[in-house]
mmCIF file of N, CA and C in Angstrom:
data_model
loop_
_atom_site.group_PDB
_atom_site.id
_atom_site.type_symbol
_atom_site.label_atom_id
_atom_site.label_comp_id
_atom_site.label_asym_id
_atom_site.label_seq_id
_atom_site.Cartn_x
_atom_site.Cartn_y
_atom_site.Cartn_z
ATOM 1 N N GLN A 1 98.683 -205.334 -2.763
ATOM 2 C CA GLN A 1 97.344 -205.443 -3.103
ATOM 3 C C GLN A 1 96.443 -205.230 -1.743
ATOM 4 N N ARG A 2 96.654 -206.245 -0.857
ATOM 5 C CA ARG A 2 95.898 -206.202 0.416
ATOM 6 C C ARG A 2 96.333 -204.894 1.050
ATOM 7 N N ASN A 3 97.593 -204.478 1.083
ATOM 8 C CA ASN A 3 97.989 -203.267 1.939
ATOM 9 C C ASN A 3 97.253 -202.188 1.428
ATOM 10 N N ILE A 4 97.165 -202.049 0.015
ATOM 11 C CA ILE A 4 96.540 -200.879 -0.599
ATOM 12 C C ILE A 4 94.930 -201.022 -0.289
ATOM 13 N N GLN A 5 94.356 -202.121 -0.376
ATOM 14 C CA GLN A 5 93.068 -202.114 0.039
ATOM 15 C C GLN A 5 92.772 -201.899 1.401
ATOM 16 N N LEU A 6 93.706 -202.232 2.459
ATOM 17 C CA LEU A 6 93.211 -201.697 3.769
ATOM 18 C C LEU A 6 93.648 -200.207 4.000
ATOM 19 N N HIS A 7 94.501 -199.605 3.279
ATOM 20 C CA HIS A 7 94.656 -198.112 3.319
ATOM 21 C C HIS A 7 93.387 -197.283 2.722
ATOM 22 N N ILE A 8 92.751 -198.085 1.549
ATOM 23 C CA ILE A 8 91.609 -197.592 1.157
ATOM 24 C C ILE A 8 90.388 -197.634 2.118
ATOM 25 N N GLN A 9 90.446 -198.645 2.814
ATOM 26 C CA GLN A 9 89.432 -198.739 3.971
ATOM 27 C C GLN A 9 89.596 -197.911 4.943
ATOM 28 N N LEU A 10 90.984 -197.654 5.197
ATOM 29 C CA LEU A 10 91.330 -196.717 6.369
ATOM 30 C C LEU A 10 90.927 -195.178 6.018
ATOM 31 N N SER A 11 91.154 -194.838 4.879
ATOM 32 C CA SER A 11 90.919 -193.549 4.099
ATOM 33 C C SER A 11 89.263 -193.248 4.218
ATOM 34 N N GLU A 12 88.543 -194.438 3.920
ATOM 35 C CA GLU A 12 87.157 -194.167 3.569
ATOM 36 C C GLU A 12 86.612 -194.095 5.119
ATOM 37 N N HIS A 13 87.165 -194.737 6.026
ATOM 38 C CA HIS A 13 86.714 -194.668 7.549
ATOM 39 C C HIS A 13 86.994 -193.212 7.971
ATOM 40 N N ALA A 14 88.274 -192.796 7.777
ATOM 41 C CA ALA A 14 88.721 -191.637 8.322
ATOM 42 C C ALA A 14 87.974 -190.511 7.709
ATOM 43 N N SER A 15 87.417 -190.570 6.333
ATOM 44 C CA SER A 15 86.721 -189.314 5.728
ATOM 45 C C SER A 15 85.309 -189.208 6.536
ATOM 46 N N ARG A 16 84.844 -190.376 7.085
ATOM 47 C CA ARG A 16 83.404 -190.453 7.653
ATOM 48 C C ARG A 16 83.444 -190.281 8.922
ATOM 49 N N CYS A 17 84.561 -190.559 9.513
ATOM 50 C CA CYS A 17 84.594 -190.451 11.000
ATOM 51 C C CYS A 17 84.615 -189.067 11.688
ATOM 52 N N ASN A 18 83.610 -188.837 12.551
ATOM 53 C CA ASN A 18 83.508 -187.659 13.422
ATOM 54 C C ASN A 18 83.871 -187.776 14.846
ATOM 55 N N ALA A 19 84.406 -188.912 15.238
ATOM 56 C CA ALA A 19 84.869 -189.197 16.682
ATOM 57 C C ALA A 19 86.090 -188.477 17.045
ATOM 58 N N GLN A 20 86.258 -188.005 18.141
ATOM 59 C CA GLN A 20 87.377 -187.282 18.736
ATOM 60 C C GLN A 20 88.438 -188.302 19.218
ATOM 61 N N ASN A 21 87.848 -189.191 19.750
ATOM 62 C CA ASN A 21 88.940 -190.354 20.279
ATOM 63 C C ASN A 21 88.421 -191.785 19.587
ATOM 64 N N CYS A 22 88.619 -191.896 18.300
ATOM 65 C CA CYS A 22 88.225 -192.912 17.524
ATOM 66 C C CYS A 22 88.802 -194.191 17.908
ATOM 67 N N ALA A 23 88.198 -195.466 17.864
ATOM 68 C CA ALA A 23 88.954 -196.679 18.333
ATOM 69 C C ALA A 23 89.957 -197.272 17.216
ATOM 70 N N SER A 24 89.747 -196.647 16.155
ATOM 71 C CA SER A 24 90.811 -197.122 15.173
ATOM 72 C C SER A 24 92.201 -196.461 15.525
ATOM 73 N N GLN A 25 93.128 -196.989 15.594
ATOM 74 C CA GLN A 25 94.459 -196.368 16.002
ATOM 75 C C GLN A 25 95.111 -195.563 14.782
ATOM 76 N N ASN A 26 94.789 -195.916 13.565
ATOM 77 C CA ASN A 26 95.270 -195.107 12.512
ATOM 78 C C ASN A 26 94.436 -194.045 12.048
ATOM 79 N N CYS A 27 93.033 -193.937 12.602
ATOM 80 C CA CYS A 27 92.184 -192.933 12.120
ATOM 81 C C CYS A 27 92.721 -191.481 12.170
ATOM 82 N N ALA A 28 93.256 -191.147 13.115
ATOM 83 C CA ALA A 28 93.699 -189.602 13.303
ATOM 84 C C ALA A 28 94.972 -189.530 12.293
ATOM 85 N N LYS A 29 95.856 -190.561 11.982
ATOM 86 C CA LYS A 29 96.794 -190.336 11.103
ATOM 87 C C LYS A 29 96.519 -190.254 9.773
ATOM 88 N N MET A 30 95.387 -191.051 9.424
ATOM 89 C CA MET A 30 94.765 -190.961 8.118
ATOM 90 C C MET A 30 94.125 -189.485 8.022
ATOM 91 N N LYS A 31 93.454 -189.041 8.923
ATOM 92 C CA LYS A 31 92.790 -187.821 8.784
ATOM 93 C C LYS A 31 93.764 -186.687 8.529
ATOM 94 N N HIS A 32 94.977 -186.796 9.254
ATOM 95 C CA HIS A 32 96.103 -185.928 9.089
ATOM 96 C C HIS A 32 96.576 -185.913 7.647
ATOM 97 N N TYR A 33 96.852 -187.084 7.171
ATOM 98 C CA TYR A 33 97.151 -187.319 5.700
ATOM 99 C C TYR A 33 96.118 -186.665 4.751
ATOM 100 N N LEU A 34 94.853 -186.901 4.955
ATOM 101 C CA LEU A 34 93.870 -186.443 4.126
ATOM 102 C C LEU A 34 93.875 -184.823 4.211
ATOM 103 N N MET A 35 94.030 -184.331 5.427
ATOM 104 C CA MET A 35 94.054 -182.805 5.498
ATOM 105 C C MET A 35 95.497 -182.240 4.850
ATOM 106 N N HIS A 36 96.526 -183.068 5.052
ATOM 107 C CA HIS A 36 97.547 -182.644 4.384
ATOM 108 C C HIS A 36 97.310 -182.417 2.635
ATOM 109 N N SER A 37 96.858 -183.528 2.192
ATOM 110 C CA SER A 37 96.624 -183.480 0.708
ATOM 111 C C SER A 37 95.695 -182.254 0.297
ATOM 112 N N LYS A 38 94.886 -181.714 1.182
ATOM 113 C CA LYS A 38 93.991 -180.584 0.904
ATOM 114 C C LYS A 38 94.863 -179.300 1.008
ATOM 115 N N GLN A 39 95.771 -179.172 1.923
ATOM 116 C CA GLN A 39 96.430 -177.926 2.342
ATOM 117 C C GLN A 39 97.992 -177.798 1.713
ATOM 118 N N CYS A 40 98.269 -178.843 1.263
ATOM 119 C CA CYS A 40 99.916 -178.882 0.616
ATOM 120 C C CYS A 40 100.065 -178.116 -0.513
ATOM 121 N N LYS A 41 101.164 -177.219 -0.478
ATOM 122 C CA LYS A 41 101.350 -176.272 -1.494
ATOM 123 C C LYS A 41 102.218 -176.890 -2.632
ATOM 124 N N ILE A 42 102.813 -178.162 -2.399
ATOM 125 C CA ILE A 42 103.754 -178.693 -3.429
ATOM 126 C C ILE A 42 102.889 -179.615 -4.128
ATOM 127 N N LYS A 43 101.930 -180.272 -3.565
ATOM 128 C CA LYS A 43 101.077 -181.216 -4.267
ATOM 129 C C LYS A 43 101.831 -182.516 -4.914
ATOM 130 N N ALA A 44 101.009 -183.348 -5.341
ATOM 131 C CA ALA A 44 101.467 -184.483 -5.881
ATOM 132 C C ALA A 44 102.093 -184.228 -7.277
ATOM 133 N N SER A 45 101.694 -183.274 -7.975
ATOM 134 C CA SER A 45 102.417 -183.040 -9.165
ATOM 135 C C SER A 45 103.732 -182.147 -9.006
ATOM 136 N N GLY A 46 103.842 -181.776 -7.701
ATOM 137 C CA GLY A 46 105.183 -181.122 -7.584
ATOM 138 C C GLY A 46 106.223 -182.058 -6.909
ATOM 139 N N GLY A 47 105.739 -183.174 -6.713
ATOM 140 C CA GLY A 47 106.619 -184.207 -6.028
ATOM 141 C C GLY A 47 106.349 -184.481 -4.506
ATOM 142 N N CYS A 48 105.342 -184.100 -3.982
ATOM 143 C CA CYS A 48 105.120 -184.394 -2.532
ATOM 144 C C CYS A 48 104.693 -185.967 -2.422
ATOM 145 N N LYS A 49 105.454 -186.669 -1.706
ATOM 146 C CA LYS A 49 105.274 -188.052 -1.651
ATOM 147 C C LYS A 49 104.049 -188.438 -0.910
ATOM 148 N N ILE A 50 103.624 -187.624 0.247
ATOM 149 C CA ILE A 50 102.489 -188.013 0.903
ATOM 150 C C ILE A 50 101.269 -187.631 -0.110
ATOM 151 N N CYS A 51 101.172 -186.628 -0.733
ATOM 152 C CA CYS A 51 100.257 -186.351 -1.675
ATOM 153 C C CYS A 51 100.032 -187.301 -2.815
ATOM 154 N N LYS A 52 101.193 -187.816 -3.398
ATOM 155 C CA LYS A 52 101.079 -188.840 -4.322
ATOM 156 C C LYS A 52 100.330 -190.066 -3.727
ATOM 157 N N ARG A 53 100.762 -190.481 -2.632
ATOM 158 C CA ARG A 53 100.147 -191.791 -1.982
ATOM 159 C C ARG A 53 98.677 -191.603 -1.721
ATOM 160 N N ILE A 54 98.223 -190.380 -1.220
ATOM 161 C CA ILE A 54 96.903 -190.304 -0.896
ATOM 162 C C ILE A 54 96.151 -190.178 -2.196
ATOM 163 N N TRP A 55 96.534 -189.419 -3.268
ATOM 164 C CA TRP A 55 95.906 -189.268 -4.566
ATOM 165 C C TRP A 55 95.970 -190.650 -5.147
ATOM 166 N N THR A 56 96.736 -191.505 -5.140
ATOM 167 C CA THR A 56 96.557 -193.031 -5.543
ATOM 168 C C THR A 56 95.479 -193.595 -4.862
ATOM 169 N N LEU A 57 95.292 -193.448 -3.544
ATOM 170 C CA LEU A 57 94.330 -194.080 -2.888
ATOM 171 C C LEU A 57 92.936 -193.518 -3.282
ATOM 172 N N LEU A 58 92.893 -192.237 -3.282
ATOM 173 C CA LEU A 58 91.732 -191.626 -3.834
ATOM 174 C C LEU A 58 91.141 -191.993 -5.213
ATOM 175 N N ARG A 59 92.291 -192.100 -6.167
ATOM 176 C CA ARG A 59 91.762 -192.593 -7.469
ATOM 177 C C ARG A 59 91.274 -193.807 -7.550
ATOM 178 N N ILE A 60 91.952 -194.703 -6.561
ATOM 179 C CA ILE A 60 91.504 -196.208 -6.667
ATOM 180 C C ILE A 60 90.191 -196.087 -6.158
ATOM 181 N N HIS A 61 89.980 -195.437 -5.064
ATOM 182 C CA HIS A 61 88.583 -195.498 -4.552
ATOM 183 C C HIS A 61 87.590 -194.879 -5.491
ATOM 184 N N ALA A 62 87.803 -193.752 -6.206
ATOM 185 C CA ALA A 62 86.955 -193.005 -6.929
ATOM 186 C C ALA A 62 86.676 -194.024 -8.362
ATOM 187 N N SER A 63 87.461 -194.974 -8.638
ATOM 188 C CA SER A 63 87.274 -195.659 -9.758
ATOM 189 C C SER A 63 86.197 -196.802 -9.441
ATOM 190 N N HIS A 64 86.077 -197.066 -8.144
ATOM 191 C CA HIS A 64 85.080 -198.085 -7.790
ATOM 192 C C HIS A 64 83.865 -197.540 -7.132
ATOM 193 N N CYS A 65 83.961 -196.459 -6.829
ATOM 194 C CA CYS A 65 82.770 -195.758 -5.882
ATOM 195 C C CYS A 65 81.661 -195.535 -6.762
ATOM 196 N N LYS A 66 80.501 -195.852 -6.142
ATOM 197 C CA LYS A 66 79.062 -195.504 -6.783
ATOM 198 C C LYS A 66 78.304 -194.641 -5.913
ATOM 199 N N LEU A 67 78.678 -194.059 -5.050
ATOM 200 C CA LEU A 67 78.143 -193.226 -4.006
ATOM 201 C C LEU A 67 77.859 -191.877 -4.673
ATOM 202 N N ARG A 68 76.601 -191.367 -4.708
ATOM 203 C CA ARG A 68 76.247 -190.116 -5.288
ATOM 204 C C ARG A 68 76.963 -189.027 -4.362
ATOM 205 N N ASP A 69 76.952 -188.807 -3.339
ATOM 206 C CA ASP A 69 77.466 -187.962 -2.305
ATOM 207 C C ASP A 69 78.534 -188.658 -1.374
ATOM 208 N N CYS A 70 79.579 -189.006 -2.060
ATOM 209 C CA CYS A 70 80.623 -189.776 -1.444
ATOM 210 C C CYS A 70 81.439 -188.850 -0.282
ATOM 211 N N PRO A 71 81.745 -189.024 0.753
ATOM 212 C CA PRO A 71 82.431 -188.288 1.872
ATOM 213 C C PRO A 71 84.064 -188.245 1.523
ATOM 214 N N MET A 72 84.485 -189.084 0.604
ATOM 215 C CA MET A 72 85.908 -189.227 0.380
ATOM 216 C C MET A 72 86.173 -187.782 -0.392
ATOM 217 N N PRO A 73 87.369 -187.261 -0.024
ATOM 218 C CA PRO A 73 87.884 -186.091 -0.490
ATOM 219 C C PRO A 73 87.921 -186.075 -2.073
ATOM 220 N N SER A 74 87.448 -185.072 -2.577
ATOM 221 C CA SER A 74 87.511 -185.038 -4.282
ATOM 222 C C SER A 74 87.083 -186.350 -5.033
ATOM 223 N N CYS A 75 86.219 -187.137 -4.277
ATOM 224 C CA CYS A 75 85.834 -188.345 -5.102
ATOM 225 C C CYS A 75 84.815 -188.121 -6.373
ATOM 226 N N ASN A 76 84.088 -187.146 -6.304
ATOM 227 C CA ASN A 76 83.266 -186.763 -7.293
ATOM 228 C C ASN A 76 84.096 -186.167 -8.497
ATOM 229 N N THR A 77 84.920 -185.409 -8.175
ATOM 230 C CA THR A 77 85.715 -184.701 -9.063
ATOM 231 C C THR A 77 86.552 -185.686 -9.962
ATOM 232 N N ILE A 78 87.262 -186.635 -9.167
ATOM 233 C CA ILE A 78 88.085 -187.743 -9.536
ATOM 234 C C ILE A 78 87.185 -188.583 -10.747
ATOM 235 N N ARG A 79 85.816 -188.964 -9.985
ATOM 236 C CA ARG A 79 85.192 -189.803 -10.733
ATOM 237 C C ARG A 79 84.862 -189.174 -11.980
ATOM 238 N N GLU A 80 84.348 -187.945 -12.115
ATOM 239 C CA GLU A 80 83.986 -187.180 -13.255
ATOM 240 C C GLU A 80 85.210 -187.111 -14.336
ATOM 241 N N ARG A 81 86.397 -186.780 -13.958
ATOM 242 C CA ARG A 81 87.554 -186.829 -14.675
ATOM 243 C C ARG A 81 87.879 -188.264 -15.246
ATOM 244 N N LEU A 82 87.745 -189.270 -14.443
ATOM 245 C CA LEU A 82 87.809 -190.470 -15.146
ATOM 246 C C LEU A 82 86.832 -190.983 -16.125
ATOM 247 N N ARG A 83 85.610 -190.335 -15.793
ATOM 248 C CA ARG A 83 84.759 -190.761 -16.959
ATOM 249 C C ARG A 83 84.871 -189.744 -18.146
ATOM 250 N N LEU A 84 85.474 -188.538 -17.955
ATOM 251 C CA LEU A 84 85.614 -187.764 -19.212
ATOM 252 C C LEU A 84 86.840 -188.484 -20.152
ATOM 253 N N LEU A 85 87.779 -188.926 -19.248
ATOM 254 C CA LEU A 85 89.024 -189.661 -19.975
ATOM 255 C C LEU A 85 88.481 -190.863 -20.674
ATOM 256 N N LYS A 86 87.678 -191.478 -20.060
ATOM 257 C CA LYS A 86 87.058 -192.873 -20.724
ATOM 258 C C LYS A 86 86.241 -192.443 -21.981
ATOM 259 N N LYS A 87 85.503 -191.517 -21.953
ATOM 260 C CA LYS A 87 84.574 -190.937 -22.980
ATOM 261 C C LYS A 87 85.606 -190.524 -24.270
ATOM 262 N N GLN A 88 86.537 -189.758 -23.749
ATOM 263 C CA GLN A 88 87.680 -189.339 -24.796
ATOM 264 C C GLN A 88 88.365 -190.626 -25.382
ATOM 265 N N GLN A 89 88.610 -191.434 -24.710
ATOM 266 C CA GLN A 89 89.470 -192.588 -25.342
ATOM 267 C C GLN A 89 88.385 -193.412 -26.100
ATOM 268 N N GLN A 90 87.229 -193.528 -25.679
ATOM 269 C CA GLN A 90 86.283 -194.184 -26.623
ATOM 270 C C GLN A 90 85.852 -193.476 -27.954
ATOM 271 N N GLN A 91 86.035 -192.309 -27.858
ATOM 272 C CA GLN A 91 85.793 -191.422 -29.133
ATOM 273 C C GLN A 91 87.022 -191.460 -30.093
ATOM 274 N N MET A 92 88.208 -191.647 -29.428
ATOM 275 C CA MET A 92 89.458 -191.868 -30.187
ATOM 276 C C MET A 92 89.292 -193.256 -31.004
ATOM 277 N N ASP A 93 89.160 -194.115 -30.045
ATOM 278 C CA ASP A 93 88.886 -195.643 -30.626
ATOM 279 C C ASP A 93 87.929 -195.502 -31.816
ATOM 280 N N ASP A 94 86.781 -194.979 -31.500
ATOM 281 C CA ASP A 94 85.944 -194.926 -32.604
ATOM 282 C C ASP A 94 86.326 -194.284 -33.917
ATOM 283 N N ARG A 95 86.881 -193.149 -33.791
ATOM 284 C CA ARG A 95 87.482 -192.651 -34.967
ATOM 285 C C ARG A 95 88.622 -193.507 -35.542
ATOM 286 N N ARG A 96 89.298 -194.217 -34.714
ATOM 287 C CA ARG A 96 90.356 -195.114 -35.308
ATOM 288 C C ARG A 96 89.809 -196.118 -36.100
ATOM 289 N N ARG A 97 88.720 -196.858 -35.596
ATOM 290 C CA ARG A 97 87.878 -197.975 -36.092
ATOM 291 C C ARG A 97 87.239 -197.401 -37.568
ATOM 292 N N GLN A 98 86.555 -196.312 -37.412
ATOM 293 C CA GLN A 98 86.028 -195.614 -38.645
ATOM 294 C C GLN A 98 87.176 -195.466 -39.840
ATOM 295 N N GLU A 99 88.027 -194.956 -39.521
ATOM 296 C CA GLU A 99 89.249 -194.991 -40.446
ATOM 297 C C GLU A 99 89.775 -196.092 -41.062
ATOM 298 N N MET A 100 89.843 -197.125 -40.115
ATOM 299 C CA MET A 100 90.295 -198.596 -40.558
ATOM 300 C C MET A 100 89.284 -199.168 -41.432
ATOM 301 N N ASN A 101 87.932 -198.877 -41.064
ATOM 302 C CA ASN A 101 86.963 -199.547 -41.912
ATOM 303 C C ASN A 101 86.976 -198.833 -43.306
ATOM 304 N N ARG A 102 86.994 -197.524 -43.303
ATOM 305 C CA ARG A 102 86.995 -196.691 -44.516
ATOM 306 C C ARG A 102 88.282 -197.095 -45.437
ATOM 307 N N HIS A 103 89.599 -197.400 -44.905
ATOM 308 C CA HIS A 103 90.583 -197.861 -45.540
ATOM 309 C C HIS A 103 90.390 -199.241 -46.145
ATOM 310 N N PHE A 104 89.884 -200.133 -45.457
ATOM 311 C CA PHE A 104 89.705 -201.499 -45.936
ATOM 312 C C PHE A 104 88.608 -201.535 -46.986
ATOM 313 N N GLN A 105 87.554 -200.665 -46.871
ATOM 314 C CA GLN A 105 86.677 -200.566 -47.962
ATOM 315 C C GLN A 105 87.120 -199.914 -49.146
ATOM 316 N N MET A 106 87.974 -198.923 -49.052
ATOM 317 C CA MET A 106 88.567 -198.330 -50.125
ATOM 318 C C MET A 106 89.541 -199.420 -50.924
ATOM 319 N N MET A 107 90.230 -200.281 -49.949
ATOM 320 C CA MET A 107 91.184 -201.390 -50.588
ATOM 321 C C MET A 107 90.368 -202.416 -51.250
ATOM 322 N N ARG A 108 89.126 -202.641 -50.587
ATOM 323 C CA ARG A 108 88.417 -203.989 -51.173
ATOM 324 C C ARG A 108 87.692 -203.187 -52.675
ATOM 325 N N ALA A 109 87.418 -202.249 -52.657
ATOM 326 C CA ALA A 109 86.859 -201.489 -53.906
ATOM 327 C C ALA A 109 87.909 -201.438 -54.918
ATOM 328 N N GLN A 110 89.296 -201.106 -54.641
ATOM 329 C CA GLN A 110 90.268 -201.064 -55.662
ATOM 330 C C GLN A 110 90.536 -202.478 -55.993
ATOM 331 N N ALA A 111 90.441 -203.413 -55.262
ATOM 332 C CA ALA A 111 90.831 -204.830 -55.639
ATOM 333 C C ALA A 111 89.703 -205.256 -56.539
ATOM 334 N N GLY A 112 88.375 -204.839 -56.038
ATOM 335 C CA GLY A 112 87.306 -205.401 -56.940
ATOM 336 C C GLY A 112 87.266 -204.719 -58.648
ATOM 337 N N ALA A 113 87.900 -203.434 -58.417
ATOM 338 C CA ALA A 113 87.872 -202.892 -59.770
ATOM 339 C C ALA A 113 89.123 -203.470 -60.878
ATOM 340 N N ARG A 114 89.886 -204.336 -60.356
ATOM 341 C CA ARG A 114 91.029 -204.903 -61.068
ATOM 342 C C ARG A 114 90.500 -205.967 -61.905
#
């Protein structure tokens, strides 16, 4: 967990950093990984391990990010996708609850008619 948090912080730093010779030893490496995830032809869905790791970091970041114009790659897109998935899940839960309530009301009405 701590390791993931450090990598998220590094990716946040690297996405904002414009320095040619950054003091952070891993900044250039993370910039390389972020660039790789943009240019890779295999992508995470195709099995690229680097892309899978970067997308995991981006997803975790996006799930907590509140910035309107976040510099992290795809943050706004991922956040919107997460929002839509949450909305869809809420709608499914609502429909399931409504159906259960309708079923229980019908069962109660049948029990009362006896």
